[in-house]
Tab-separated table of N, CA and C in Angstrom:
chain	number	residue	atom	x	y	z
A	1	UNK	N	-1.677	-14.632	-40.266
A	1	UNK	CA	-1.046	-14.825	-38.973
A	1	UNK	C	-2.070	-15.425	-38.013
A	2	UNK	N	-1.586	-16.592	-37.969
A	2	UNK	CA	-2.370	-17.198	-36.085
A	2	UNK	C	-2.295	-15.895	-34.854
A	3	UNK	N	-4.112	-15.873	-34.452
A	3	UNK	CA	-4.121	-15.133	-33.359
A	3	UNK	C	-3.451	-15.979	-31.967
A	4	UNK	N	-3.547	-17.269	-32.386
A	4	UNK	CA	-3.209	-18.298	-30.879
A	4	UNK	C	-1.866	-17.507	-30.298
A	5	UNK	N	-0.462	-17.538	-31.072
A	5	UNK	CA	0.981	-17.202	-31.116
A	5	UNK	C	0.783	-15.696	-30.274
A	6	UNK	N	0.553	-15.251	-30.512
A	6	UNK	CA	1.033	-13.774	-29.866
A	6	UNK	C	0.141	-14.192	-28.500
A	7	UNK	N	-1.590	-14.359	-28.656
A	7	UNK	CA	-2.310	-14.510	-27.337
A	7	UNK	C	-1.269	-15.494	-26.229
A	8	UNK	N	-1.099	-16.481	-26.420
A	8	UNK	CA	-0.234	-17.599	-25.654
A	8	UNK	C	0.858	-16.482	-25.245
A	9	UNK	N	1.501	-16.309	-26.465
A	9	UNK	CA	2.606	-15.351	-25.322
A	9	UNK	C	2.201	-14.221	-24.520
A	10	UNK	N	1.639	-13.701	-24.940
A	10	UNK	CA	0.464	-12.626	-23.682
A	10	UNK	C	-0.017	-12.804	-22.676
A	11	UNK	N	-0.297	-14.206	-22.986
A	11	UNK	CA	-0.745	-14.526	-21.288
A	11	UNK	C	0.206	-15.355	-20.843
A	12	UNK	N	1.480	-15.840	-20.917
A	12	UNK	CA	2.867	-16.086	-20.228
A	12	UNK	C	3.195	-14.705	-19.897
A	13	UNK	N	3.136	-13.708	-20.670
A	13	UNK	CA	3.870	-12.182	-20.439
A	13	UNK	C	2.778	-11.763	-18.639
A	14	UNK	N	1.381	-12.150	-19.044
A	14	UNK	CA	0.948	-11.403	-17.605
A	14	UNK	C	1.218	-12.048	-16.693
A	15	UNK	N	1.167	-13.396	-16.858
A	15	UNK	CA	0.922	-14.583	-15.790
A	15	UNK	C	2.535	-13.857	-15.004
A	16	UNK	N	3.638	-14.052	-15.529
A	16	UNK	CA	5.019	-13.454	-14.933
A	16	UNK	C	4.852	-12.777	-14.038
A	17	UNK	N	4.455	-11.546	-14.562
A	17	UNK	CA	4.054	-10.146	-14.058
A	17	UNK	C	3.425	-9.846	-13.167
A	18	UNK	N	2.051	-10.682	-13.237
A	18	UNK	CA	1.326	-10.808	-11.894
A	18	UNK	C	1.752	-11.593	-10.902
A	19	UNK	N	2.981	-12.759	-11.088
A	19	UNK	CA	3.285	-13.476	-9.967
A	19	UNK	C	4.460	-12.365	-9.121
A	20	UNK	N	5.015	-11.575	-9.805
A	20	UNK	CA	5.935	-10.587	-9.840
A	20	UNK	C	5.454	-9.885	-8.752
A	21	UNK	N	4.124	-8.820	-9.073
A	21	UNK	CA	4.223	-7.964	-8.285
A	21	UNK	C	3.488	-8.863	-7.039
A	22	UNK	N	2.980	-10.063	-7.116
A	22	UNK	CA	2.213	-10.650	-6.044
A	22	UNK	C	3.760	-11.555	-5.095
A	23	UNK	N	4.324	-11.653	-5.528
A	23	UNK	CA	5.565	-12.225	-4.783
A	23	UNK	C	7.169	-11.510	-4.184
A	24	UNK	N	6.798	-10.520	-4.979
A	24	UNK	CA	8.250	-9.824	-4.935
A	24	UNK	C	8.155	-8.759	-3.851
A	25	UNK	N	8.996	-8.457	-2.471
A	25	UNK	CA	9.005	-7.395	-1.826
A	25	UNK	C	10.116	-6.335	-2.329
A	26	UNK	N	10.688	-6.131	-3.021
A	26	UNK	CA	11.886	-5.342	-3.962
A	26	UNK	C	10.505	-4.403	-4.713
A	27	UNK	N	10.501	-3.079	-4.439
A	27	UNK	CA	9.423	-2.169	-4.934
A	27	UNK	C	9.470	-1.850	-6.425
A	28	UNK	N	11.337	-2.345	-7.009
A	28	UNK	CA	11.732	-1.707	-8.381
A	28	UNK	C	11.030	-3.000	-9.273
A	29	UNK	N	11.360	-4.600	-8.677
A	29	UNK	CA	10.811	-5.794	-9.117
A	29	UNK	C	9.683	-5.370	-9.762
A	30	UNK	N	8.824	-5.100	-8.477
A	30	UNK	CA	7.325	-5.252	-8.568
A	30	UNK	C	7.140	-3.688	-9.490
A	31	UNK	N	7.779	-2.801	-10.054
A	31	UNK	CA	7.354	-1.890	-11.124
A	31	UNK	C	7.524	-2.800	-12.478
A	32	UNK	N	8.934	-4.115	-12.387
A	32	UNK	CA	9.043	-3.836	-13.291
A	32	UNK	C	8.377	-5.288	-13.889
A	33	UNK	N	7.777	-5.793	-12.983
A	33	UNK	CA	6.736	-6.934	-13.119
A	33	UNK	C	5.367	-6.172	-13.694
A	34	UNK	N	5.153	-5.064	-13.180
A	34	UNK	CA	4.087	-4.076	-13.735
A	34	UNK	C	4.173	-3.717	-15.407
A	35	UNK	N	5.674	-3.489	-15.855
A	35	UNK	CA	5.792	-3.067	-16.851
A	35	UNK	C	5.611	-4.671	-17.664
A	36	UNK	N	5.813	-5.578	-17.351
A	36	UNK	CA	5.769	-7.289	-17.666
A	36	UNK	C	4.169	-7.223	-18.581
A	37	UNK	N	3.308	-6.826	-17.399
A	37	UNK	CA	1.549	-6.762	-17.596
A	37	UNK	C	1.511	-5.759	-18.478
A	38	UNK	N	1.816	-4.298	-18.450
A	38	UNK	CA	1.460	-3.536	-19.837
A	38	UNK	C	2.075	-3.884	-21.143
A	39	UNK	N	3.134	-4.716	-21.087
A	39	UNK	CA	3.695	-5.250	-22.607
A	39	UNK	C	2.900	-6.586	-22.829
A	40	UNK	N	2.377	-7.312	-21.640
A	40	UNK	CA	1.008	-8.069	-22.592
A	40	UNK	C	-0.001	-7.767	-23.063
A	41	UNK	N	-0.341	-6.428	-22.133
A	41	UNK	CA	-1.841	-5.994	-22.807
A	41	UNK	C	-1.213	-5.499	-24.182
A	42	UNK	N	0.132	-4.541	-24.569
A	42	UNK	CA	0.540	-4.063	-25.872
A	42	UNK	C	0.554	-4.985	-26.813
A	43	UNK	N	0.838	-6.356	-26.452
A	43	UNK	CA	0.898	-7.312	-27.883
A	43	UNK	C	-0.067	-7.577	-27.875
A	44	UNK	N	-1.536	-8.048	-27.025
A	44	UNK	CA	-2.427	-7.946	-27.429
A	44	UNK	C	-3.480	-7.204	-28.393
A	45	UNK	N	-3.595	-6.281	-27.816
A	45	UNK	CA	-3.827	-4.758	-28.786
A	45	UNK	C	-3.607	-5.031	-30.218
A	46	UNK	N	-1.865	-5.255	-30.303
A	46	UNK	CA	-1.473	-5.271	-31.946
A	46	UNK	C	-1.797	-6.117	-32.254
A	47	UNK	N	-1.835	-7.384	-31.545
A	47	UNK	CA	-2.231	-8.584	-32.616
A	47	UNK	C	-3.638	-8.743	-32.923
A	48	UNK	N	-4.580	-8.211	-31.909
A	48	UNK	CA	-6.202	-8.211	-32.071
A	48	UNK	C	-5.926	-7.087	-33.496
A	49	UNK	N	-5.094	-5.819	-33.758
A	49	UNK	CA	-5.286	-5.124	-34.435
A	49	UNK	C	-5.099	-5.884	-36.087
A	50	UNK	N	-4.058	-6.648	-35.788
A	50	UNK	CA	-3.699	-6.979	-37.246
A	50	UNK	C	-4.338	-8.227	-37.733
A	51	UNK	N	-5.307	-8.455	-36.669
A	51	UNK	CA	-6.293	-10.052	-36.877
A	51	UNK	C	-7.218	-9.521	-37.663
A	52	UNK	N	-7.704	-8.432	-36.640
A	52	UNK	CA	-9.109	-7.603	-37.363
A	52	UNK	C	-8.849	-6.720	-38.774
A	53	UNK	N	-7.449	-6.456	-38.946
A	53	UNK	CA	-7.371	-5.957	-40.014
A	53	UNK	C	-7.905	-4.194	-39.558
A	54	UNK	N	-8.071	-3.459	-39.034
A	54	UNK	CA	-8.478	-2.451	-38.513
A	54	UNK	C	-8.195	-1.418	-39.384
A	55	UNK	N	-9.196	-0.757	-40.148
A	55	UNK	CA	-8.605	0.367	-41.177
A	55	UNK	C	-7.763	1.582	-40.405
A	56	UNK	N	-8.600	1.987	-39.156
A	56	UNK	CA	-8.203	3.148	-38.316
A	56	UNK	C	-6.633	2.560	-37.570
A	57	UNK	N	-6.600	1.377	-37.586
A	57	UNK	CA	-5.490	0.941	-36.274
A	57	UNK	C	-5.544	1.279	-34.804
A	58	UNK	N	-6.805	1.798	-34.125
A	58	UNK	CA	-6.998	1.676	-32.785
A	58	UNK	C	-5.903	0.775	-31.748
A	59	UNK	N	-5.998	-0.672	-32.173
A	59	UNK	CA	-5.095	-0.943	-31.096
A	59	UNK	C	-3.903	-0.551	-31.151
A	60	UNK	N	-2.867	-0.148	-32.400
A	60	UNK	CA	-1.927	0.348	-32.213
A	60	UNK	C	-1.885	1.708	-31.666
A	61	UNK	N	-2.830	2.611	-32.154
A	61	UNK	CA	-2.919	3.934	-31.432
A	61	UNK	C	-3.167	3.302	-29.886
A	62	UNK	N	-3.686	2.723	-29.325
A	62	UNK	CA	-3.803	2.453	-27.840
A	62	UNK	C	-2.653	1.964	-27.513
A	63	UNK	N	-2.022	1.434	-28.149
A	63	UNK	CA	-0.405	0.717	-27.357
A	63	UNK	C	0.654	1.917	-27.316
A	64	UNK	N	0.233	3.007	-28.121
A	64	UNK	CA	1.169	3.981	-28.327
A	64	UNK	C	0.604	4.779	-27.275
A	65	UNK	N	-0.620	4.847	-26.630
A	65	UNK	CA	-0.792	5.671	-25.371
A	65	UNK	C	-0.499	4.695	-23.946
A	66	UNK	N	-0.281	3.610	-24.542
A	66	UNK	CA	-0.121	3.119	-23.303
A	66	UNK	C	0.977	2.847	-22.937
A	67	UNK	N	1.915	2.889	-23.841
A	67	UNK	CA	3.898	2.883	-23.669
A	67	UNK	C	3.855	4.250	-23.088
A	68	UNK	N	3.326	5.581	-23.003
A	68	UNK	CA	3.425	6.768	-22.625
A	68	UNK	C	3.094	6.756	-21.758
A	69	UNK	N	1.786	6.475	-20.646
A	69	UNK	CA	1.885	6.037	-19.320
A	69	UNK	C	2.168	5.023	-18.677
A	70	UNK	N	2.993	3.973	-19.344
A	70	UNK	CA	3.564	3.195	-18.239
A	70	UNK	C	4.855	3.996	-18.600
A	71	UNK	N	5.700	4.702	-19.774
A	71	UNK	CA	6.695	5.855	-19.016
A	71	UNK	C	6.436	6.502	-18.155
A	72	UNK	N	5.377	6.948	-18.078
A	72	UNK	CA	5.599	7.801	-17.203
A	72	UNK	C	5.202	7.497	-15.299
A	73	UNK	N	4.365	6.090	-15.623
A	73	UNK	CA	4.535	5.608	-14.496
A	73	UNK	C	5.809	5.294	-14.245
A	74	UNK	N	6.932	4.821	-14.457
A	74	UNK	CA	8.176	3.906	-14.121
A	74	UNK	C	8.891	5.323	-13.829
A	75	UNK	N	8.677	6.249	-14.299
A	75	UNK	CA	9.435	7.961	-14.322
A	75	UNK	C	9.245	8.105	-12.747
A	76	UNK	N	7.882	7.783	-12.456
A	76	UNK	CA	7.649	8.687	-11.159
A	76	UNK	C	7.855	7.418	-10.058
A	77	UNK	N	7.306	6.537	-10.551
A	77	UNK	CA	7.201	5.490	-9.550
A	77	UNK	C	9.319	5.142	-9.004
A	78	UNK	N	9.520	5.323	-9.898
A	78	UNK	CA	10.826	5.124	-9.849
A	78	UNK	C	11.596	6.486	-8.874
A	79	UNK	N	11.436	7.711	-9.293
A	79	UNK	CA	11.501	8.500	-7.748
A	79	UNK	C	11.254	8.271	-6.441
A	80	UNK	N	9.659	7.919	-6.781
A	80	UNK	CA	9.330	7.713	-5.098
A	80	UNK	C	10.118	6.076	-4.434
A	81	UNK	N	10.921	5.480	-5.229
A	81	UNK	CA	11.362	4.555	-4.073
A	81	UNK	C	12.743	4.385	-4.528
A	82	UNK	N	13.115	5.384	-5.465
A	82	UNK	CA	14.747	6.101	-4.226
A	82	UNK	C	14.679	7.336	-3.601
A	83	UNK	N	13.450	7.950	-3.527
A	83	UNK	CA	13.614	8.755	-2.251
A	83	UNK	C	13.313	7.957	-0.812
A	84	UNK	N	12.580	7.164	-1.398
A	84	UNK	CA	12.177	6.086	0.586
A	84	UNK	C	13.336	5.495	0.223
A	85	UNK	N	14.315	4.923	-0.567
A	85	UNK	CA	15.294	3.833	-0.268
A	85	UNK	C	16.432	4.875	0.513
A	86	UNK	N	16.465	6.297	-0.187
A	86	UNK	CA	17.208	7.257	0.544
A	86	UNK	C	16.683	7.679	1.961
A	87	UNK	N	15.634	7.746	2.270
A	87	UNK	CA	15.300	8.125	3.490
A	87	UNK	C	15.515	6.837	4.259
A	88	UNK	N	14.778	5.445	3.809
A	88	UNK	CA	14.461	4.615	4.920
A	88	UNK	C	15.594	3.400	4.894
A	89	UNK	N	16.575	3.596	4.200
A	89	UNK	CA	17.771	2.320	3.839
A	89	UNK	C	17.245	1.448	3.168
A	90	UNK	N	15.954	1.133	2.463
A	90	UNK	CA	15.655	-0.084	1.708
A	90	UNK	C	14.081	0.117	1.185
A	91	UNK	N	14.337	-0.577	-0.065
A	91	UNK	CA	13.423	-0.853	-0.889
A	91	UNK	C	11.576	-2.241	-0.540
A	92	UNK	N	11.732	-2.085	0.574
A	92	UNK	CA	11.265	-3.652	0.949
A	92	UNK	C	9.552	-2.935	0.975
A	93	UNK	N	8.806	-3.603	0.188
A	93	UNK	CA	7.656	-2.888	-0.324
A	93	UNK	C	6.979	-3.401	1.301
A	94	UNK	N	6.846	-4.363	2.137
A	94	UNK	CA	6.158	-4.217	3.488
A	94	UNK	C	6.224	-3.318	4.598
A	95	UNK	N	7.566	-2.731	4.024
A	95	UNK	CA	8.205	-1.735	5.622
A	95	UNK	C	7.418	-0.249	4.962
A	96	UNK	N	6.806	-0.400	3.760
A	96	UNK	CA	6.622	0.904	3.517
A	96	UNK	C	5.289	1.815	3.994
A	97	UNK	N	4.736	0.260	5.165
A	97	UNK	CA	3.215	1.608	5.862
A	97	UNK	C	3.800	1.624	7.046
A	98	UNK	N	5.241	1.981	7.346
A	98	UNK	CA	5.405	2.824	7.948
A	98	UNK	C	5.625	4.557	8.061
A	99	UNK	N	5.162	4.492	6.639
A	99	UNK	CA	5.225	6.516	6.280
A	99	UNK	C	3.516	6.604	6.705
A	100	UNK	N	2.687	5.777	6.988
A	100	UNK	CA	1.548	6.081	7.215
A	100	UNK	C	1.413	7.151	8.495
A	101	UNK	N	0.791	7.830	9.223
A	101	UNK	CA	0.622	8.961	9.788
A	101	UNK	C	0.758	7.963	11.483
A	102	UNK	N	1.178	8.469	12.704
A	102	UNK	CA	1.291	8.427	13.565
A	102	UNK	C	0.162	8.358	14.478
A	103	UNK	N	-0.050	7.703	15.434
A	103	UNK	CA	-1.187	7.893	15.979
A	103	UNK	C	-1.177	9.466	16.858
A	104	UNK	N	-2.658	10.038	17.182
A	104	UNK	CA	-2.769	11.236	18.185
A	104	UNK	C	-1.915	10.719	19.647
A	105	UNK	N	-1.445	11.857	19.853
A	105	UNK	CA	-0.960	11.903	21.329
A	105	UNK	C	-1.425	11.487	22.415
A	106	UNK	N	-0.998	10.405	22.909
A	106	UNK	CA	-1.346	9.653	24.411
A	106	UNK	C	-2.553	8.364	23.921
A	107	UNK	N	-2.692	8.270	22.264
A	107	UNK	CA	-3.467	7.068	22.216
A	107	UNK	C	-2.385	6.128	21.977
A	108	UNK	N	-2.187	4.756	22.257
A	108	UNK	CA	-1.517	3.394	22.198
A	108	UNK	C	-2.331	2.761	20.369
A	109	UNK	N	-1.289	2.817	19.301
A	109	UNK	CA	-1.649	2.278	18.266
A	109	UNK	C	-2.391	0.538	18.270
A	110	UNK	N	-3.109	0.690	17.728
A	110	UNK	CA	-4.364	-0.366	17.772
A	110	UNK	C	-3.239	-1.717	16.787
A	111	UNK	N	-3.603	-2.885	17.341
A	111	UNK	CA	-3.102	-3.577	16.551
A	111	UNK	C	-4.320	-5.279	17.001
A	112	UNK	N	-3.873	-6.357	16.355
A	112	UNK	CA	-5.082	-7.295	16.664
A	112	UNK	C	-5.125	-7.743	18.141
A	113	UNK	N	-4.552	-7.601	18.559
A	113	UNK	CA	-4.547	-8.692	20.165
A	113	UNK	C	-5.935	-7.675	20.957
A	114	UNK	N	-6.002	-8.592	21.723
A	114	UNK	CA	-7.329	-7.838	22.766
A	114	UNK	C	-6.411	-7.048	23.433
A	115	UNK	N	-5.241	-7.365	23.749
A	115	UNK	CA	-4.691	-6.336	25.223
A	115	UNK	C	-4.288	-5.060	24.689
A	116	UNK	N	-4.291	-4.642	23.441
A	116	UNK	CA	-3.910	-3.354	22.758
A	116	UNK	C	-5.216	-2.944	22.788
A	117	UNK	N	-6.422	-3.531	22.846
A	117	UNK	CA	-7.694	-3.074	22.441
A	117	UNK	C	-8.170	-2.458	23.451
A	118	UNK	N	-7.819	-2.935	25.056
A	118	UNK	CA	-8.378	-2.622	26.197
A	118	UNK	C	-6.815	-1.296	26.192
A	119	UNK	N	-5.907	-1.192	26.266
A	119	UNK	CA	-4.829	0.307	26.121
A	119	UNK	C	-5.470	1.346	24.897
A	120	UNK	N	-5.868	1.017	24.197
A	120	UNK	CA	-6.085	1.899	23.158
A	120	UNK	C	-7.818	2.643	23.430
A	121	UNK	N	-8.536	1.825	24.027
A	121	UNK	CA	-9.692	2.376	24.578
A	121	UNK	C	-9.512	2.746	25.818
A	122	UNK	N	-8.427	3.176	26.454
A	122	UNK	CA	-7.903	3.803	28.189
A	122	UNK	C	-8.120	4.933	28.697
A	123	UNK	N	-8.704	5.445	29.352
A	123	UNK	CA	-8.928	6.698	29.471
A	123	UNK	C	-7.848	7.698	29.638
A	124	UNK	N	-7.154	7.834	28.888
A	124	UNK	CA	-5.148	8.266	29.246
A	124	UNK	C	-5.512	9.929	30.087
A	125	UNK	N	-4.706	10.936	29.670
A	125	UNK	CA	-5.018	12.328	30.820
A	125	UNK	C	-5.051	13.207	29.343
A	126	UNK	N	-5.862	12.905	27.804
A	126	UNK	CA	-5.764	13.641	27.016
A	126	UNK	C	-7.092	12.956	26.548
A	127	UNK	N	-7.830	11.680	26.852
A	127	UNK	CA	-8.935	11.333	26.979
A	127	UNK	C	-10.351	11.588	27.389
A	128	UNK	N	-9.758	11.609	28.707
A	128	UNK	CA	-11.012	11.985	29.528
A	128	UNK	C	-11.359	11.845	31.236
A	129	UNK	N	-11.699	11.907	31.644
A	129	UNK	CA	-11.672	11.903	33.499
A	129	UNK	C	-10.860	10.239	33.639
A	130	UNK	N	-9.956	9.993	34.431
A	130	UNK	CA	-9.507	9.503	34.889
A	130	UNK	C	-10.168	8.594	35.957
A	131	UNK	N	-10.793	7.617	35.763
A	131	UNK	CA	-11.794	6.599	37.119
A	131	UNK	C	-10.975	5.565	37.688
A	132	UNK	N	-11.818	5.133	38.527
A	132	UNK	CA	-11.026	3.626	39.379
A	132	UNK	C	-10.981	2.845	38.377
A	133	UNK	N	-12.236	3.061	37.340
A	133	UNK	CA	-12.249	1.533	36.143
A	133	UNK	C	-11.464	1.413	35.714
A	134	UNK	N	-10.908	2.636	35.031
A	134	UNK	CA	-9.562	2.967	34.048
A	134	UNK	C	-7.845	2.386	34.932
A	135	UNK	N	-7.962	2.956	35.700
A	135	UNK	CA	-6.676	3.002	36.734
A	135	UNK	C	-6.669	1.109	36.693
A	136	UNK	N	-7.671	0.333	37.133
A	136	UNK	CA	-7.648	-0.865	37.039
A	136	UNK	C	-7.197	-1.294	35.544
A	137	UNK	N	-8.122	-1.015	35.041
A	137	UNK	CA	-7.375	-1.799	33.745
A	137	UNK	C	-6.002	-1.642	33.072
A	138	UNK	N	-5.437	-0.776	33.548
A	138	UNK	CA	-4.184	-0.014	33.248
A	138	UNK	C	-3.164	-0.892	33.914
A	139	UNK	N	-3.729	-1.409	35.207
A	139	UNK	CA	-2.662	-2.057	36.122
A	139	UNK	C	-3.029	-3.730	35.708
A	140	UNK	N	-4.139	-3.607	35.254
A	140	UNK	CA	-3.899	-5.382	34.223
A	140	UNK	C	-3.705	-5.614	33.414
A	141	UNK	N	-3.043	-5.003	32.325
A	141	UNK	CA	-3.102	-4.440	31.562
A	141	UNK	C	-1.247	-4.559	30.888
């Protein structure tokens, strides 16, 4: 058996997979673009196994642990985004750092612009003494 045949298709199988999870905002896509990449590394494995002729069969024992955690990744991964599709109405893998934690009380969340930068460094009444500097920048602000 030609090693070329299986390698060539192995790397069409990742190339997919990786454009998958790099393009797709659908969270189930991008698992199952994931599962795309562990069935290339699996034909790899076997076919390096049956090139080398392997008395032990290593790569098949490795493809057989590795069909068992990508089950069991797709098991769990697959919970956690129908419980956010149940909580948040949708699957859209960008909306999902919004479960990230909230900012502390009375700080203004930081984002790139300068004018969030000068609110978020403000001396608010959970900050710290309250000055003319502060009061100014608040009103230019």
């Amino acid at each position: 058996m030609h090693l070329a045949y299986p390698a060539v298709l192995a790397v069409l199988l990742f190339c997919t997979g990786l454009y998958g999870v790099l393009a797709r905002r659908n969270a189930i896509l991008v698992l199952m673009s994931v599962e795309l990449m562990l069935n290339a590394v699996n034909l790899n494995l076997v076919a390096f196994d049956v090139w080398l002729r392997d008395t032990l069969h290593a790569g098949q024992a490795l493809t057989l642990f590795t069909i068992a955690i990508a089950a069991a990744e797709i098991g769990i991964g697959l919970a956690i985004v129908l419980l956010v599709y149940r909580n948040r109405g949708t699957s859209d893998v960008d909306r999902l750092r919004d479960l990230a934690d909230p900012p502390p009380t009375g700080q203004v969340p930081m984002d790139d612009s300068d004018d969030s930068m000068a609110a978020a460094t403000d001396n608010g009444p959970d900050n710290g003494p309250d000055t003319e500097a502060s009061r100014a920048r608040r009103q230019t602000a």
